[in-house]
Coordinates of C-alpha atoms and ligand atoms in Angstrom, one line a residue:
Chain A
M241 CA 69.2 -126.1 -13.3
A242 CA 70.1 -125.3 -17.0
R243 CA 69.3 -121.9 -17.9
L244 CA 67.3 -120.7 -20.6
I245 CA 70.1 -119.3 -22.3
D246 CA 72.1 -122.6 -22.4
L247 CA 69.5 -124.3 -24.9
G248 CA 70.6 -121.3 -27.7
L249 CA 73.9 -121.7 -26.6
N250 CA 74.2 -125.3 -27.6
Q251 CA 72.1 -124.8 -30.8
L252 CA 74.8 -122.2 -31.6
T253 CA 77.9 -124.4 -30.6
I254 CA 76.0 -127.2 -33.2
I255 CA 76.0 -124.7 -36.2
I256 CA 79.6 -123.7 -35.4
L257 CA 81.1 -127.0 -35.5
D258 CA 78.6 -127.8 -37.9
M259 CA 80.2 -125.3 -40.4
A260 CA 83.3 -126.2 -39.1
S261 CA 83.4 -129.6 -40.6
I262 CA 81.8 -128.5 -43.5
A263 CA 84.0 -126.0 -44.5
E264 CA 87.2 -127.5 -43.5
K265 CA 86.1 -130.9 -45.6
T266 CA 85.0 -128.1 -48.5
V267 CA 88.6 -126.7 -48.4
I268 CA 90.3 -129.8 -48.9
K269 CA 88.1 -130.9 -51.5
S270 CA 88.8 -127.8 -53.6
I271 CA 92.4 -128.4 -53.3
T272 CA 92.8 -132.0 -53.8
S273 CA 90.4 -130.8 -57.0
Y274 CA 93.2 -128.6 -58.1
K275 CA 96.0 -131.1 -57.3
E276 CA 94.5 -133.8 -59.2
D277 CA 93.3 -131.5 -62.1
N278 CA 89.5 -132.6 -61.5
M279 CA 86.4 -130.4 -61.9
E280 CA 84.1 -133.0 -61.2
A281 CA 83.5 -131.5 -57.5
T282 CA 82.5 -127.9 -58.6
K283 CA 78.7 -128.1 -58.7
E284 CA 79.3 -129.6 -55.0
I285 CA 81.5 -127.1 -53.6
F286 CA 79.5 -124.4 -55.0
K287 CA 76.5 -125.4 -53.4
T288 CA 78.2 -126.3 -50.2
S289 CA 79.8 -122.8 -50.0
A290 CA 76.1 -121.5 -50.4
K291 CA 75.1 -123.5 -47.9
L292 CA 78.1 -122.2 -45.3
R293 CA 76.4 -118.7 -46.0
F294 CA 73.0 -119.8 -45.4
L295 CA 74.3 -120.9 -42.2
Q296 CA 76.2 -117.8 -41.6
D297 CA 72.7 -116.0 -41.5
E298 CA 71.5 -118.5 -39.2
V299 CA 74.0 -117.9 -36.9
S300 CA 73.3 -114.2 -37.2
E301 CA 69.6 -114.8 -36.4
L302 CA 70.2 -116.7 -33.5
T303 CA 73.1 -114.5 -32.1
T304 CA 71.1 -111.1 -32.4
E305 CA 67.8 -113.4 -30.6
L306 CA 70.2 -114.4 -28.2
I307 CA 71.4 -111.1 -27.1
A308 CA 68.0 -109.6 -27.4
R309 CA 65.9 -112.3 -25.0
F310 CA 69.0 -113.1 -22.6
Q311 CA 70.9 -109.8 -22.7
P312 CA 74.1 -112.1 -21.5
V313 CA 77.3 -111.5 -20.1
A314 CA 80.4 -112.3 -19.7
T315 CA 81.8 -115.3 -20.8
D316 CA 78.4 -116.4 -22.6
L317 CA 78.3 -112.6 -24.2
R318 CA 82.3 -113.3 -25.4
Y319 CA 81.1 -116.7 -27.0
I320 CA 78.2 -115.4 -28.7
K321 CA 80.3 -112.4 -30.4
S322 CA 82.7 -114.8 -31.6
C323 CA 80.7 -117.1 -32.7
M324 CA 79.6 -114.4 -35.7
E325 CA 82.8 -113.6 -36.1
I326 CA 83.7 -117.3 -36.8
S327 CA 80.6 -117.9 -38.6
Y328 CA 81.8 -115.5 -41.2
G329 CA 85.3 -117.1 -41.6
F330 CA 84.0 -120.5 -42.2
S331 CA 81.6 -119.0 -44.8
R332 CA 85.0 -117.1 -46.2
F333 CA 86.4 -120.7 -46.4
G334 CA 83.4 -122.0 -48.2
R335 CA 83.9 -119.0 -50.9
Y336 CA 87.7 -119.5 -51.2
A337 CA 87.4 -123.4 -52.0
Y338 CA 84.7 -122.5 -54.3
D339 CA 87.1 -119.7 -56.0
I340 CA 90.1 -122.0 -56.1
I341 CA 87.9 -124.7 -58.2
D342 CA 86.6 -121.7 -60.2
T343 CA 90.5 -121.0 -61.3
L344 CA 90.8 -124.4 -61.8
E345 CA 87.6 -124.4 -64.2
I346 CA 88.3 -121.2 -66.4
F347 CA 92.5 -121.6 -66.4
G348 CA 92.3 -125.7 -66.5
P349 CA 93.4 -128.2 -67.7
L350 CA 96.4 -127.2 -65.2
E351 CA 98.1 -131.0 -65.7
L352 CA 101.4 -129.7 -67.3
C353 CA 101.9 -126.7 -64.8
D354 CA 104.4 -127.0 -62.2
K355 CA 101.9 -127.0 -58.6
S356 CA 104.5 -127.7 -56.2
L357 CA 104.8 -124.0 -54.5
V358 CA 101.3 -123.9 -54.4
I359 CA 100.6 -127.6 -52.9
S360 CA 103.3 -126.9 -50.2
M361 CA 101.5 -123.6 -49.0
S362 CA 98.2 -125.8 -49.4
E363 CA 99.6 -128.1 -46.8
I364 CA 100.5 -125.4 -44.4
V365 CA 97.4 -123.9 -44.6
L366 CA 95.1 -126.7 -44.4
E367 CA 96.9 -127.2 -41.4
M368 CA 96.3 -124.1 -40.1
M369 CA 93.0 -124.5 -40.6
N370 CA 92.4 -127.5 -39.0
T371 CA 94.2 -126.3 -35.9
G372 CA 92.2 -123.5 -35.8
V373 CA 89.2 -125.9 -36.0
S374 CA 90.6 -127.6 -33.2
A375 CA 91.2 -125.1 -31.1
L376 CA 87.7 -124.2 -31.3
R377 CA 86.5 -127.4 -30.5
L378 CA 88.4 -127.6 -27.6
L379 CA 88.2 -124.1 -26.9
D380 CA 91.8 -124.3 -26.4
N381 CA 93.9 -121.1 -27.0
S382 CA 97.0 -122.7 -26.5
L383 CA 97.1 -123.8 -30.2
S384 CA 96.7 -120.1 -31.3
N385 CA 100.6 -119.4 -30.9
K386 CA 100.6 -122.1 -33.6
I387 CA 98.3 -121.1 -36.0
Y388 CA 100.1 -117.1 -35.3
E389 CA 103.5 -118.6 -36.4
M390 CA 102.6 -120.8 -39.6
E391 CA 100.3 -117.4 -40.5
N392 CA 103.8 -115.5 -40.5
Y393 CA 105.5 -118.3 -42.6
V394 CA 102.5 -118.3 -45.1
D395 CA 102.6 -114.8 -45.5
I396 CA 106.8 -114.9 -46.4
L397 CA 106.3 -117.7 -48.4
Y398 CA 103.3 -116.2 -50.5
K399 CA 104.8 -113.0 -51.2
K400 CA 108.5 -115.1 -52.3
S401 CA 106.5 -117.5 -54.9
L402 CA 105.0 -114.3 -56.4
R403 CA 108.1 -112.6 -57.2
E404 CA 109.4 -116.3 -58.4
F405 CA 106.2 -116.0 -61.0
A406 CA 106.9 -112.5 -62.3
A407 CA 110.3 -113.5 -63.0
N408 CA 109.1 -116.6 -64.8
I409 CA 106.8 -114.5 -66.9
K410 CA 109.3 -111.8 -67.5
V411 CA 111.6 -114.5 -68.9
N412 CA 109.4 -117.2 -70.6
P413 CA 106.0 -115.3 -72.1
V414 CA 104.2 -117.9 -73.5
Y415 CA 100.6 -118.2 -73.4
S416 CA 100.6 -121.5 -71.7
D417 CA 103.4 -120.8 -68.9
N418 CA 101.1 -117.7 -68.3
R419 CA 97.9 -119.7 -67.6
C420 CA 100.1 -121.7 -64.9
N421 CA 101.3 -118.5 -63.3
I422 CA 98.2 -116.5 -63.3
S423 CA 96.1 -119.6 -62.0
S424 CA 98.9 -120.3 -59.1
A425 CA 99.1 -116.6 -58.1
L426 CA 95.3 -116.5 -57.6
I427 CA 94.8 -119.9 -55.6
L428 CA 98.0 -118.7 -53.4
K429 CA 96.1 -115.5 -53.0
Y430 CA 93.0 -117.8 -51.8
L431 CA 95.3 -119.9 -49.7
E432 CA 96.7 -116.6 -48.0
R433 CA 92.9 -115.7 -47.3
I434 CA 92.2 -118.7 -45.5
S435 CA 95.4 -118.4 -43.8
D436 CA 94.2 -115.2 -42.5
H437 CA 90.9 -116.4 -41.4
S438 CA 92.2 -119.3 -39.5
C439 CA 94.0 -116.6 -37.2
Y440 CA 90.7 -115.1 -37.0
I441 CA 89.3 -117.9 -35.4
A442 CA 92.5 -118.1 -33.3
D443 CA 91.7 -114.6 -32.0
S444 CA 88.6 -115.4 -31.4
V445 CA 89.4 -118.7 -29.5
N446 CA 91.6 -116.6 -27.7
Y447 CA 89.0 -114.1 -26.8
I448 CA 86.2 -116.3 -25.6
V449 CA 88.9 -118.0 -23.1
T450 CA 90.7 -114.8 -21.8
G451 CA 88.5 -111.9 -22.7
L452 CA 91.5 -109.9 -24.2
S453 CA 91.8 -109.0 -27.9
S454 CA 94.1 -110.9 -30.0
P455 CA 98.0 -109.8 -28.6
R456 CA 99.1 -110.2 -32.2
R457 CA 97.3 -106.7 -33.4
Chain B
M66 CA 88.6 -135.8 -43.3
P67 CA 87.9 -134.3 -39.8
P68 CA 86.4 -136.5 -37.3
P69 CA 82.3 -136.2 -36.3
P70 CA 82.4 -133.0 -34.0
P71 CA 82.4 -133.8 -30.1
P72 CA 79.9 -132.7 -27.7
P73 CA 79.4 -129.0 -27.7
P74 CA 82.8 -127.6 -25.6
L75 CA 81.2 -124.7 -23.8
P76 CA 78.8 -123.2 -22.8
S77 CA 76.6 -126.2 -22.1
S78 CA 73.5 -126.8 -20.4
S79 CA 74.1 -128.7 -17.7
D80 CA 77.6 -129.0 -17.1
T81 CA 78.8 -125.8 -15.3
S82 CA 82.4 -128.3 -14.6
S83 CA 83.2 -126.8 -18.4
V84 CA 83.3 -122.9 -17.7
E85 CA 86.0 -124.5 -14.5
N86 CA 87.8 -126.5 -17.1
N87 CA 87.9 -123.8 -19.1
A88 CA 89.1 -121.1 -16.3
R89 CA 92.0 -123.7 -15.6
N90 CA 93.2 -123.4 -19.4
M91 CA 92.9 -119.3 -19.3
P92 CA 96.0 -118.2 -18.1
S93 CA 95.2 -114.5 -17.9
A94 CA 91.7 -115.0 -16.4
S95 CA 92.8 -117.7 -13.7
S96 CA 95.9 -116.1 -12.5
L97 CA 93.9 -113.0 -11.6
S98 CA 91.6 -114.8 -9.6
S99 CA 93.4 -117.1 -7.9
D100 CA 94.8 -114.5 -5.2
T101 CA 94.0 -111.0 -6.0
S102 CA 93.1 -109.9 -2.2
S103 CA 89.8 -107.6 -2.0
V104 CA 92.6 -104.7 -0.9
E105 CA 94.1 -105.0 -4.1
N106 CA 90.6 -104.2 -5.7
K107 CA 90.4 -100.9 -4.1
S108 CA 94.0 -99.9 -6.1
S109 CA 93.5 -96.4 -6.7
N110 CA 94.9 -97.3 -10.3
L111 CA 91.2 -97.7 -11.5
F112 CA 90.7 -93.8 -11.3
G113 CA 94.5 -93.1 -12.5
K114 CA 95.4 -90.1 -10.4
D115 CA 92.1 -89.0 -9.1
K116 CA 91.3 -88.9 -5.7
P117 CA 88.1 -90.9 -4.6
K118 CA 85.0 -89.0 -2.8
L119 CA 85.1 -91.7 -0.5
S120 CA 87.3 -94.6 0.5
V121 CA 86.2 -97.1 2.9
T122 CA 89.2 -99.2 4.2
S123 CA 89.2 -102.4 6.3
L124 CA 85.3 -102.2 7.1
N125 CA 83.6 -104.8 9.5
A126 CA 79.9 -104.6 10.4
W127 CA 77.9 -107.1 13.0
F128 CA 74.2 -107.7 13.9
A129 CA 74.3 -108.7 17.2
G130 CA 77.7 -110.2 16.7
K131 CA 77.1 -112.2 13.6
I132 CA 79.3 -110.5 11.0
A133 CA 77.8 -109.0 8.1
L134 CA 80.6 -107.0 6.5
K135 CA 83.8 -108.5 5.9
N136 CA 87.1 -106.4 5.6
I137 CA 85.8 -103.9 3.0
N138 CA 88.2 -102.0 1.2
I139 CA 86.5 -99.8 -1.7
D140 CA 87.2 -96.2 -3.2
I141 CA 84.4 -94.6 -4.6
K142 CA 85.2 -92.4 -7.6
Q143 CA 83.7 -88.7 -7.6
N144 CA 80.7 -87.8 -10.0
C145 CA 80.4 -91.6 -11.0
V146 CA 77.8 -93.7 -10.7
T147 CA 79.0 -97.1 -8.6
A148 CA 76.7 -100.2 -8.4
L149 CA 76.6 -102.4 -6.0
I150 CA 75.5 -106.1 -6.8
G151 CA 75.5 -109.6 -5.1
P152 CA 72.7 -112.1 -4.1
S153 CA 70.4 -110.9 -1.4
G154 CA 71.9 -110.8 1.9
C155 CA 75.5 -110.0 0.9
G156 CA 75.6 -107.2 2.8
K157 CA 74.8 -104.4 0.2
T158 CA 72.4 -102.5 2.3
T159 CA 74.6 -102.7 5.1
L160 CA 77.5 -101.4 3.5
L161 CA 75.1 -98.1 2.3
R162 CA 74.3 -98.1 5.6
C163 CA 77.6 -98.0 7.0
I164 CA 78.6 -95.3 4.6
N165 CA 75.8 -93.0 5.5
R166 CA 76.2 -93.9 9.8
M167 CA 72.8 -95.7 9.5
H168 CA 74.2 -99.0 10.7
E169 CA 75.0 -97.6 14.4
M170 CA 71.3 -97.3 14.9
T171 CA 70.1 -100.6 14.7
P172 CA 70.3 -102.3 18.3
R173 CA 73.2 -104.4 19.1
A174 CA 74.6 -103.4 15.6
S175 CA 78.2 -102.6 15.6
V176 CA 80.7 -101.5 13.0
E177 CA 84.7 -101.4 12.4
G178 CA 87.1 -99.8 10.1
Q179 CA 87.7 -96.6 8.5
I180 CA 85.5 -94.4 6.1
I181 CA 86.9 -91.5 4.4
L182 CA 84.4 -88.7 2.9
D183 CA 87.0 -86.1 1.3
D184 CA 89.0 -85.3 4.2
L185 CA 86.6 -86.3 6.6
N186 CA 86.7 -89.8 8.5
I187 CA 83.2 -90.3 8.9
Y188 CA 83.6 -92.5 12.1
D189 CA 85.7 -90.1 14.0
K190 CA 84.5 -89.4 17.6
S191 CA 84.9 -85.6 16.7
S192 CA 82.6 -86.5 13.5
D193 CA 79.1 -85.4 13.8
P194 CA 76.5 -88.2 12.5
V195 CA 74.3 -85.3 11.5
I196 CA 76.2 -83.6 9.2
V197 CA 77.7 -86.7 7.6
K198 CA 74.1 -87.8 7.1
R199 CA 73.3 -84.5 5.5
R200 CA 76.3 -84.6 3.1
M201 CA 74.6 -88.3 1.6
G202 CA 71.1 -88.4 0.4
M203 CA 69.3 -91.7 0.7
V204 CA 66.8 -93.4 -1.7
F205 CA 64.9 -96.7 -0.6
Q206 CA 63.2 -99.7 -2.4
K207 CA 60.2 -98.7 -1.7
P208 CA 59.2 -94.7 -2.4
N209 CA 58.0 -93.4 0.8
P210 CA 57.2 -89.7 0.9
F211 CA 55.7 -88.5 4.0
P212 CA 52.0 -89.3 3.9
T213 CA 50.5 -86.8 5.1
M214 CA 53.0 -84.3 3.3
S215 CA 52.2 -82.3 0.2
I216 CA 54.5 -82.6 -2.9
Y217 CA 55.8 -79.3 -2.0
D218 CA 56.1 -80.3 1.7
N219 CA 58.0 -83.4 0.8
V220 CA 60.6 -81.4 -0.8
A221 CA 60.8 -78.7 1.5
S222 CA 61.0 -80.6 5.0
G223 CA 64.6 -81.2 5.3
L224 CA 65.3 -77.3 4.7
K225 CA 62.6 -76.6 7.2
L226 CA 64.0 -79.2 9.5
N227 CA 67.0 -77.7 9.5
G228 CA 65.7 -74.2 10.3
I229 CA 66.0 -72.3 7.0
K230 CA 62.8 -70.2 7.0
N231 CA 63.4 -67.9 4.0
K232 CA 60.2 -68.8 1.9
T233 CA 62.2 -67.6 -1.3
L234 CA 65.0 -69.9 -1.0
I235 CA 62.9 -72.9 0.1
K236 CA 60.6 -72.4 -2.8
N237 CA 63.4 -71.8 -5.2
V238 CA 65.1 -75.2 -3.7
V239 CA 61.7 -76.9 -4.1
E240 CA 61.6 -76.2 -8.0
E241 CA 65.2 -76.9 -8.3
S242 CA 65.0 -80.3 -6.8
L243 CA 61.9 -81.5 -8.7
E244 CA 63.7 -79.9 -11.7
G245 CA 66.6 -82.1 -10.8
A246 CA 64.5 -85.1 -10.5
G247 CA 62.7 -84.7 -13.7
L248 CA 59.2 -84.2 -12.1
W249 CA 58.9 -80.7 -12.2
D250 CA 57.0 -80.5 -15.3
E251 CA 54.2 -83.2 -14.0
V252 CA 53.4 -81.7 -10.9
K253 CA 54.3 -77.7 -11.2
N254 CA 50.6 -77.1 -10.9
D255 CA 50.0 -79.9 -8.4
L256 CA 52.3 -78.8 -5.2
A257 CA 49.6 -78.8 -2.9
K258 CA 48.4 -82.7 -3.5
P259 CA 49.5 -85.1 -1.1
G260 CA 52.7 -86.8 -2.3
I261 CA 50.8 -90.4 -1.8
S262 CA 48.6 -89.1 -4.8
L263 CA 51.3 -89.6 -6.9
S264 CA 51.9 -92.7 -9.3
G265 CA 54.7 -95.2 -7.7
G266 CA 57.4 -93.6 -10.4
Q267 CA 56.7 -90.0 -9.7
Q268 CA 56.6 -91.1 -5.8
Q269 CA 60.5 -92.2 -6.4
R270 CA 61.1 -89.0 -8.0
L271 CA 59.5 -87.1 -5.5
C272 CA 61.8 -89.0 -3.0
I273 CA 64.8 -88.2 -5.0
A274 CA 63.9 -84.3 -5.1
R275 CA 63.7 -84.6 -1.4
A276 CA 67.2 -86.1 -1.1
L277 CA 68.0 -83.3 -3.8
A278 CA 67.0 -80.8 -1.6
M279 CA 69.5 -81.0 0.9
Q280 CA 72.7 -81.0 -1.7
P281 CA 74.0 -83.9 -0.8
E282 CA 77.5 -84.8 -2.4
I283 CA 76.6 -88.6 -2.4
L284 CA 73.3 -90.5 -3.2
L285 CA 72.7 -93.9 -1.9
M286 CA 69.9 -95.7 -4.1
D287 CA 69.2 -99.3 -2.6
E288 CA 67.2 -100.9 -4.9
P289 CA 65.4 -97.8 -6.2
T290 CA 63.7 -99.4 -9.2
S291 CA 62.6 -102.8 -8.1
A292 CA 59.1 -101.8 -7.5
L293 CA 58.7 -99.7 -10.3
D294 CA 57.4 -100.0 -14.5
P295 CA 59.9 -100.5 -17.0
T296 CA 59.3 -96.9 -18.2
A297 CA 59.1 -95.3 -14.6
S298 CA 62.5 -97.5 -14.1
S299 CA 64.2 -96.1 -17.3
K300 CA 63.4 -92.1 -16.3
I301 CA 65.2 -92.9 -13.1
E302 CA 68.1 -94.3 -14.9
E303 CA 68.1 -91.2 -17.5
L304 CA 68.2 -89.3 -13.7
I305 CA 70.8 -91.1 -12.4
S306 CA 73.2 -90.6 -15.4
N307 CA 72.2 -86.7 -15.0
L308 CA 72.5 -86.8 -11.6
K309 CA 76.1 -87.8 -11.6
K310 CA 77.6 -84.2 -13.6
N311 CA 76.8 -82.9 -9.6
L312 CA 77.4 -85.6 -7.2
T313 CA 78.1 -89.1 -6.6
V314 CA 76.0 -92.1 -7.1
I315 CA 76.0 -95.7 -5.2
I316 CA 73.5 -97.4 -6.1
V317 CA 72.4 -101.1 -5.4
T318 CA 70.5 -103.5 -7.9
H319 CA 69.5 -106.6 -8.5
N320 CA 68.9 -105.7 -12.2
M321 CA 72.2 -106.8 -14.1
Q322 CA 71.5 -105.1 -17.5
Q323 CA 70.1 -101.8 -14.8
A324 CA 74.3 -102.1 -13.4
A325 CA 75.8 -102.6 -16.8
R326 CA 73.6 -99.7 -18.0
V327 CA 74.0 -96.7 -15.6
S328 CA 76.9 -97.5 -13.9
D329 CA 80.7 -96.7 -14.2
Y330 CA 82.0 -99.3 -11.5
T331 CA 80.9 -102.5 -10.3
A332 CA 81.0 -103.9 -7.1
F333 CA 80.3 -107.3 -6.9
M334 CA 79.7 -108.6 -3.2
Y335 CA 79.0 -112.2 -2.1
L336 CA 78.6 -113.4 1.9
G337 CA 79.5 -109.8 3.2
E338 CA 83.4 -109.7 1.3
L339 CA 83.8 -107.6 -1.9
I340 CA 84.8 -110.3 -4.4
E341 CA 85.4 -108.0 -7.4
Y342 CA 85.6 -104.4 -8.2
G343 CA 86.3 -102.7 -11.5
H344 CA 84.9 -100.9 -14.9
T345 CA 81.8 -101.7 -15.5
A346 CA 82.6 -103.0 -18.8
Q347 CA 85.1 -105.0 -17.7
I348 CA 82.8 -106.6 -14.9
F349 CA 80.2 -107.7 -17.1
K350 CA 82.4 -108.4 -20.2
N351 CA 85.4 -110.1 -18.5
P352 CA 84.9 -110.7 -14.6
A353 CA 88.2 -111.6 -13.5
K354 CA 86.9 -114.1 -10.8
E355 CA 84.9 -117.0 -11.4
L356 CA 82.2 -116.2 -8.7
T357 CA 81.5 -112.8 -10.8
E358 CA 81.1 -114.6 -13.5
R359 CA 78.8 -117.4 -12.3
Y360 CA 76.9 -114.9 -10.4
I361 CA 75.9 -112.5 -13.5
S362 CA 75.3 -114.7 -16.2
G363 CA 72.7 -116.4 -13.9
K364 CA 75.2 -119.8 -13.1
F365 CA 74.7 -119.5 -9.4
G366 CA 72.7 -122.0 -7.4
Ligands
ATP144 N1 68.2 -105.6 11.2 C1 69.5 -106.9 11.4 N2 69.2 -107.3 12.4 C2 70.0 -108.7 12.2 N3 70.5 -109.0 10.8 C3 70.4 -108.2 9.8 C4 69.7 -107.1 9.8 N4 69.6 -106.4 8.5 C5 70.6 -107.3 7.7 N5 70.9 -108.3 8.7 C6 72.0 -109.3 7.9 O1 73.1 -109.2 7.4 C7 73.5 -109.4 6.4 C8 73.4 -108.7 5.4 O2 71.9 -108.0 5.2 P1 72.1 -106.6 3.9 O3 70.4 -106.4 4.2 O4 72.9 -105.7 3.8 O5 72.0 -107.8 2.6 P2 71.4 -107.3 1.2 O6 72.6 -107.7 0.0 O7 71.3 -105.5 0.9 O8 70.4 -108.3 0.5 P3 68.9 -107.8 -0.3 O9 69.5 -107.8 -1.8 O10 68.3 -108.9 0.2 O11 68.1 -106.7 0.1 C9 72.0 -110.8 6.1 O12 72.9 -111.7 6.6 C10 71.0 -110.2 7.2 O13 70.3 -111.3 7.4
MG145 MG1 69.3 -104.6 0.5

């Protein structure tokens, strides 16, 4: 027989997986827009970002209700706690997607900029996000280590790229170049944040499965 | 674009196998759950360097040849509350009754193994069951004040039975015990009234006071709040956490949340065996054994 709490937990899972799919699509769309110098999706990304915020509130309401009504323990409790954190992560994904396209809107068009550093970092970050979402869907914490390794790499790449821009700005203080440099630096920062939040999702999956806080920290 | 989400992985309503699937992927949890013997549960590293107040080793108990407790090994820490949980018939009451030597009073019941209270082997031939019982108080599921006695006499009865005649001493102990049971203010002007004239919750606290009057070192409580309303129950729970400053409490409860609220350590029993024993927070947040997980989160049956 199904437990009463299972109805609520299923509902929670549906919202979380819905958020995962929306968040992932939104970040991909935002990075594609940047690559293609296309601002058409700005409104849509703003809307989805707001929707993710709304869903995060729903998760918060539902988790609070489940705790109050069922006083869950063990895996149920860990799952509920993790859903709160994961839903925050997805709402941040939405927010950074919006920040990325907003940067394009403010500084763009950027078609003359060299976007290669940002694009190569975005590829890693998209894969991290995708791996995080898979880990969550499958509750497979063996994927966490891969995400942690990629995060180390992203951190190094991030610092290295910023130093390169700094060097560029010194030798070539032309306005248009700075527009490129500033937008690239901002977007790298957002990507670095997404990378970090992908790790938090991996942490949460670890916690649900093993009950242990992340071995990384 | 990501593919549409598959059905929710966990926890799902009907499919308990997802939990098991999951357990297979849990290196730390499953390695613990597979073959930790109950002897390891007892391991004193739970208490650091502290010596246990009570140590149960290789305890078996039978009713008319039918085994009720199988190789129980558990250490109980002093000035802590230890909760015993587990489904009906798993042997919680029997364990309490072995600890205070009441089990052997049941016709055709027998017990084997070792229980050490401080340095006293309570089943040693030389140890006196009366002395053992005096060092342990017991509170039962249903409040059972002596029906013909006043509130005062209920609390004083044990002292009088033990031959204490000093009226001032008795009066002081009665007052202290009622105070300790959180009942004094409610009954101080009605001490001559019958014990059974009190409400259920007050009667239970009267029984606690009666136990406290004997100044026990260990208080055994067998579902002490199951007949009480939430307010009376939470009074008893507050009382339990006060009492542990001066004594050691072992409480049997069917209320998981109560165990989680009042206890420092929790032992989960199943079919006469001790399945898992640990810090209460660990048992409720991250039980090592699948069976514990299933019981405490209501996935049994
Ligand atoms: N007086 C008795 N005579 C024979 N068998 C008994 C007696 N008391 C208990 N048993 C058996 O011993 C086993 C353990 O019983 P016990 O009362 O210790 O369980 P429990 O965990 O306290 O259950 P509950 O939660 O229902 O109080 C059960 O199988 C029970 O049937
Ligand atoms: Mg019982």
